[in-house]
Structure formats: structure tokens, C-alpha cells
C-alpha positions in Angstrom: -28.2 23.6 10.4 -28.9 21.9 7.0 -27.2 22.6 3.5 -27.7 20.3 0.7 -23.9 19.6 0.2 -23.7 19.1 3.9 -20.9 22.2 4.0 -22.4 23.1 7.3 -24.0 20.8 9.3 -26.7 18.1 7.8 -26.0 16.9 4.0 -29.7 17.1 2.6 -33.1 18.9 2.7 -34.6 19.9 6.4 -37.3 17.4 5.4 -34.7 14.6 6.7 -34.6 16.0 10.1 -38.6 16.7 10.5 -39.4 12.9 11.8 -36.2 12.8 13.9 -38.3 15.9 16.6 -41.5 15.8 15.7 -42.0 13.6 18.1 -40.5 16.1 20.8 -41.3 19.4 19.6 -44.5 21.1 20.8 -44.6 23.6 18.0 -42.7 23.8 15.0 -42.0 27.3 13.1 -40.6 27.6 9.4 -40.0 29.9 6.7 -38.9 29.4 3.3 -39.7 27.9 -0.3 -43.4 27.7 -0.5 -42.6 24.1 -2.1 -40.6 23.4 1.0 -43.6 24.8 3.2 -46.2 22.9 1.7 -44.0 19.4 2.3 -43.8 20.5 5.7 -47.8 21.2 5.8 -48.4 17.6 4.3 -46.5 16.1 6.7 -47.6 17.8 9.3 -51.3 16.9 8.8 -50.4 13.4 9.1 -48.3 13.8 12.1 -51.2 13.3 15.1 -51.3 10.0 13.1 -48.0 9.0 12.8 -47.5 9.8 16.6 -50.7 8.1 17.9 -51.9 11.6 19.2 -55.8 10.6 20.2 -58.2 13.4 19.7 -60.5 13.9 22.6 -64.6 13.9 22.1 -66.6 16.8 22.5 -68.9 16.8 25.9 -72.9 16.7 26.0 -74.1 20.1 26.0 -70.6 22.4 25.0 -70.9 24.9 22.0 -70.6 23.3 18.6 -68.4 26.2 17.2 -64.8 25.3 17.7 -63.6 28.9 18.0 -65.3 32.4 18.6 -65.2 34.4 15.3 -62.3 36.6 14.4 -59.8 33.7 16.1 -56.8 32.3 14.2 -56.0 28.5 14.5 -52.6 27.9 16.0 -51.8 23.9 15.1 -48.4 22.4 15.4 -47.0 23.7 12.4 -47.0 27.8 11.9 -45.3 28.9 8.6 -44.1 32.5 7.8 -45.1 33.0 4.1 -42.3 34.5 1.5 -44.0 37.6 -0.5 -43.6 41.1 -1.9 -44.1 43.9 -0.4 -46.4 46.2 -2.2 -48.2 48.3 -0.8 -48.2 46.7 3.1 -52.0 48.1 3.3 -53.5 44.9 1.9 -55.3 47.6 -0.9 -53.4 46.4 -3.6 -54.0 42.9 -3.3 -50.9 41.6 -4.6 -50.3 39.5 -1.6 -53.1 37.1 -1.9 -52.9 33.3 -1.4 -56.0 30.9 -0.6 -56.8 30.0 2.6 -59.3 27.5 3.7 -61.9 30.3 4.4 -61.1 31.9 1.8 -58.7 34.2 0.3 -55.9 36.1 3.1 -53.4 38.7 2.6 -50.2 37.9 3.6 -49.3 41.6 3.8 -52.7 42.3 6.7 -53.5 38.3 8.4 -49.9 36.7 8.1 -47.0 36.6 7.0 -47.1 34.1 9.3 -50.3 31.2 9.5 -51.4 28.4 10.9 -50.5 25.6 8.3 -54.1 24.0 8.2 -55.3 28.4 7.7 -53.9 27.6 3.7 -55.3 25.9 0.8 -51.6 23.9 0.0 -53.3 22.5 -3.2 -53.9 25.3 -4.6 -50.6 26.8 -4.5 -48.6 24.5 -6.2 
């Protein structure tokens, strides 16, 4: 539990407690602020660095595609975006953010995503 008058557990912003189970954790779920879930994409984008995670080579003659079409990414970090709800059809296109492929309703693909699915600069 975090608060930032440390009423209730940890004193501060969750971002203090990230690098203490990072290390540990084999996937890591949030909601909240989108400022606070985009800190939490930038850092984890850097964390296979910061822990020394080696990525493994692809092998002589395996598909060059890294995933079949119509396939979400699942990395280390999911978020579950904050939005209205408007019409919950995706016709109305109120819940649009940018994604790396382009733009995703948050009301039809998500709320929750992949971290690396967004475009984080773009939604500052």
C-alpha cells in the first residue's frame, strides 16, 4: 500500500517501490493516472537493461514475423487505461488513444494493453 503522506503504508509515489520487485516479479499489472502509467512504461522499457535480461537470436530458417496477425503483445508491464464510457461499442470513438500500430479503442481492444501496444509520447 502507498499514500503520499505515508497514512497507510509507504510515504511517497508507487514509483519508489517499482525497482525494489522488478527484479522478482514476472509480470507487473497497474492502473491509474495516465502520467503515473506512462512513468511506469518508461521504466519499464529500460528494465531488460537494468536487470541484464539477454535477448535471445532468432534461428536460421524460422519465420521473420514475430507474431501471427490479430495477436496482442503481452510484455512485462500490462496497464488498464482510465476512460469514459460512451457508447462501449467503439462507434463513437471517444475512447481513442494512439498505439504503436495505430490508433486503439480503449472501450473494444483494452482497457487493458501491453505497455509497448501505446504511443506514451503522444499522450502527454
Amino acid at each position: 500500500v502507498v499514500t503520499e503522506d505515508g497514512s497507510i503504508g509507504h510515504a511517497g509515489s508507487v514509483m519508489d517501490l517499482v525497482p525494489r520487485y522488478e527484479a522478482w516479479a514476472d509480470q507487473c499489472v497497474a492502473a491509474g493516472s495516465m502520467p503515473l502509467l506512462e512513468e511506469l512504461a518508461r521504466s519499464a522499457a529500460g528494465r531488460d537493461a537494468r536487470l541484464g535480461v539477454a535477448r535471445l537470436g532468432r534461428k536460421r530458417g524460422r519465420r521473420t514475423d514475430a507474431r501471427p496477425a490479430g495477436t496482442r503483445r503481452r510484455g512485462w508491464l500490462q496497464v488498464a487505461l482510465p476512460h469514459p464510457v460512451g457508447c462501449a461499442l467503439g462507434v463513437c470513438q471517444g475512447c481513442i488513444v494512439d498505439g504503436v500500430d495505430g490508433p486503439v479503442r480503449i472501450c473494444r481492444e483494452g482497457p487493458a494493453f501491453d505497455a509497448g501496444e501505446l504511443a506514451w509520447e503522444r499522450h502527454a
